[in-house]
XYZ file of N, CA and C in Angstrom:
246
model
N 8.559 9.612 -15.584
C 9.020 10.357 -14.435
C 9.842 9.449 -13.512
N 9.342 8.236 -13.308
C 10.035 7.308 -12.433
C 11.396 6.943 -13.004
N 11.480 6.772 -14.318
C 12.742 6.421 -14.968
C 13.795 7.516 -14.792
N 13.348 8.734 -14.595
C 14.270 9.859 -14.395
C 14.644 10.033 -12.927
N 14.166 9.122 -12.076
C 14.525 9.180 -10.664
C 13.563 9.960 -9.793
N 12.467 10.436 -10.349
C 11.487 11.185 -9.570
C 10.713 10.222 -8.674
N 10.658 10.545 -7.405
C 9.905 9.735 -6.454
C 9.064 10.664 -5.594
N 7.811 10.268 -5.392
C 6.953 11.040 -4.499
C 5.878 10.129 -3.933
N 5.323 10.544 -2.838
C 4.233 9.810 -2.216
C 3.071 9.701 -3.191
N 2.716 10.808 -3.814
C 1.590 10.821 -4.751
C 1.815 9.861 -5.919
N 3.020 9.842 -6.464
C 3.331 8.957 -7.585
C 3.158 7.494 -7.197
N 3.711 7.093 -6.056
C 3.624 5.695 -5.647
C 2.211 5.310 -5.214
N 1.460 6.263 -4.679
C 0.059 5.982 -4.368
C -0.704 5.674 -5.653
N -0.512 6.492 -6.658
C -1.234 6.302 -7.924
C -0.812 5.009 -8.619
N 0.483 4.713 -8.642
C 0.952 3.484 -9.277
C 0.442 2.255 -8.522
N 0.506 2.308 -7.192
C 0.010 1.198 -6.384
C -1.479 0.999 -6.555
N -2.228 2.079 -6.511
C -3.685 1.997 -6.662
C -4.086 1.471 -8.034
N -3.384 1.907 -9.061
C -3.676 1.440 -10.410
C -3.426 -0.065 -10.521
N -2.299 -0.513 -10.024
C -1.986 -1.944 -10.075
C -2.974 -2.745 -9.235
N -3.302 -2.242 -8.054
C -4.254 -2.921 -7.173
C -5.617 -3.041 -7.855
N -6.072 -1.959 -8.458
C -7.382 -1.954 -9.117
C -7.429 -2.896 -10.311
N -6.287 -3.103 -10.950
C -6.204 -3.986 -12.110
C -5.823 -5.410 -11.725
N -5.890 -5.720 -10.438
C -5.570 -7.055 -9.916
C -4.145 -7.494 -10.248
N -3.252 -6.542 -10.393
C -1.832 -6.825 -10.582
C -1.166 -6.654 -9.218
N -1.457 -7.600 -8.329
C -1.082 -7.429 -6.928
C 0.418 -7.533 -6.680
N 1.129 -8.266 -7.507
C 2.585 -8.314 -7.338
C 3.192 -6.934 -7.609
N 2.728 -6.293 -8.680
C 3.189 -4.939 -8.978
C 2.739 -3.967 -7.892
N 1.505 -4.122 -7.444
C 0.979 -3.246 -6.394
C 1.860 -3.340 -5.152
N 2.263 -4.546 -4.791
C 3.125 -4.732 -3.620
C 4.444 -3.985 -3.800
N 4.991 -4.003 -5.008
C 6.240 -3.278 -5.278
C 6.048 -1.771 -5.098
N 4.958 -1.246 -5.676
C 4.716 0.200 -5.578
C 4.414 0.624 -4.146
N 3.608 -0.172 -3.456
C 3.308 0.163 -2.065
C 4.561 0.053 -1.189
N 5.448 -0.861 -1.521
C 6.715 -0.957 -0.796
C 7.506 0.342 -0.942
N 7.553 0.857 -2.160
C 8.232 2.141 -2.400
C 7.537 3.267 -1.631
N 6.225 3.231 -1.622
C 5.447 4.245 -0.902
C 5.778 4.222 0.583
N 5.760 3.026 1.183
C 6.022 2.911 2.606
C 7.473 3.206 2.955
N 8.366 3.117 1.976
C 9.757 3.497 2.202
C 9.892 5.015 2.337
N 8.963 5.738 1.723
C 8.981 7.198 1.806
C 8.280 7.728 3.053
N 7.183 7.074 3.431
C 6.410 7.540 4.585
C 5.498 6.427 5.092
N 5.192 6.491 6.372
C 4.187 5.591 6.939
C 2.999 6.404 7.449
N 3.040 7.708 7.211
C 1.944 8.588 7.595
C 0.913 8.574 6.466
N 0.207 7.444 6.378
C -0.718 7.214 5.276
C -2.097 6.852 5.790
N -3.062 7.055 4.957
C -4.426 6.658 5.245
C -4.460 5.140 5.471
N -5.288 4.662 6.373
C -5.359 3.218 6.647
C -5.610 2.340 5.426
N -6.264 2.864 4.411
C -6.542 2.060 3.224
C -5.252 1.575 2.574
N -4.177 2.341 2.662
C -2.910 1.914 2.063
C -2.293 0.752 2.827
N -2.479 0.728 4.129
C -2.010 -0.412 4.927
C -2.769 -1.673 4.505
N -4.059 -1.526 4.340
C -4.897 -2.665 3.942
C -4.511 -3.170 2.548
N -4.403 -2.263 1.596
C -4.089 -2.670 0.225
C -2.689 -3.274 0.127
N -1.742 -2.693 0.840
C -0.382 -3.231 0.823
C -0.373 -4.627 1.445
N -1.075 -4.800 2.550
C -1.142 -6.118 3.199
C -1.779 -7.152 2.276
N -2.862 -6.792 1.615
C -3.515 -7.715 0.690
C -2.599 -8.060 -0.481
N -1.876 -7.080 -0.971
C -0.941 -7.320 -2.063
C 0.185 -8.260 -1.609
N 0.671 -8.052 -0.399
C 1.714 -8.931 0.135
C 1.205 -10.359 0.309
N -0.008 -10.515 0.766
C -0.579 -11.857 0.927
C -0.653 -12.586 -0.415
N -0.932 -11.843 -1.461
C -1.049 -12.470 -2.780
C 0.280 -13.037 -3.275
N 1.389 -12.538 -2.730
C 2.703 -13.060 -3.114
C 3.343 -13.830 -1.953
N 2.490 -14.286 -1.044
C 2.890 -15.154 0.081
C 3.885 -14.505 1.040
N 3.786 -13.207 1.205
C 4.601 -12.518 2.209
C 3.705 -12.225 3.418
N 3.251 -13.317 4.021
C 2.254 -13.226 5.084
C 2.765 -12.559 6.350
N 4.029 -12.748 6.697
C 4.554 -12.121 7.912
C 4.553 -10.601 7.785
N 4.970 -10.095 6.629
C 4.943 -8.646 6.397
C 3.508 -8.139 6.419
N 2.609 -8.912 5.806
C 1.194 -8.520 5.769
C 0.629 -8.464 7.182
N 0.944 -9.458 8.004
C 0.460 -9.482 9.389
C 0.982 -8.278 10.172
N 2.249 -7.922 9.947
C 2.832 -6.764 10.638
C 2.108 -5.483 10.241
N 1.759 -5.355 8.970
C 1.022 -4.174 8.526
C -0.366 -4.112 9.140
N -1.023 -5.250 9.225
C -2.354 -5.288 9.828
C -2.276 -4.899 11.296
N -1.224 -5.329 11.984
C -1.045 -4.929 13.383
C -0.876 -3.415 13.485
N -0.099 -2.830 12.584
C 0.073 -1.375 12.575
C -1.254 -0.688 12.252
N -2.008 -1.287 11.344
C -3.303 -0.733 10.972
C -4.248 -0.688 12.170
N -4.177 -1.694 13.015
C -5.044 -1.739 14.202
C -4.800 -0.560 15.131
N -3.610 0.025 15.054
C -3.260 1.137 15.939
C -3.449 2.500 15.284
N -3.888 2.503 14.029
C -4.167 3.764 13.345
C -5.515 4.296 13.837
N -5.715 5.614 13.753
C -7.020 6.169 14.120
C -8.129 5.534 13.291
N -9.254 5.330 13.928
C -10.385 4.670 13.269
C -11.003 5.585 12.213
N -11.031 5.072 10.978
C -11.758 5.734 9.887
C -12.436 4.631 9.103
N -13.313 4.990 8.263
C -14.036 3.979 7.494
C -13.220 3.543 6.293
N -12.695 2.347 6.379
C -11.937 1.783 5.271
C -12.883 1.359 4.153
N -14.067 0.911 4.500
C -15.022 0.403 3.511
C -15.294 1.416 2.404
N -15.381 2.683 2.762
C -15.670 3.712 1.756
C -14.552 3.822 0.731
N -13.316 3.529 1.134
C -12.177 3.766 0.270
C -11.703 2.522 -0.453
N -12.131 1.354 -0.023
C -11.669 0.103 -0.643
C -12.472 -0.166 -1.807
């Protein structure tokens, strides 16, 4: 689907989550980057996972910026979703 140019929030969430779960954090960072390019109206867990993925590839400034944005998101339990 991606090769045909199809892009969606759901697709990038699933690709990012799959890569994150398989400890392929460089790939996860790529997918989450695509996700955040489409929308920033996301559950806080995506901010956390994207930041962690960025840290794994030494993009600490971007990760710090995401964590700052995460601090301003409505409070929900991230622990349940991580």
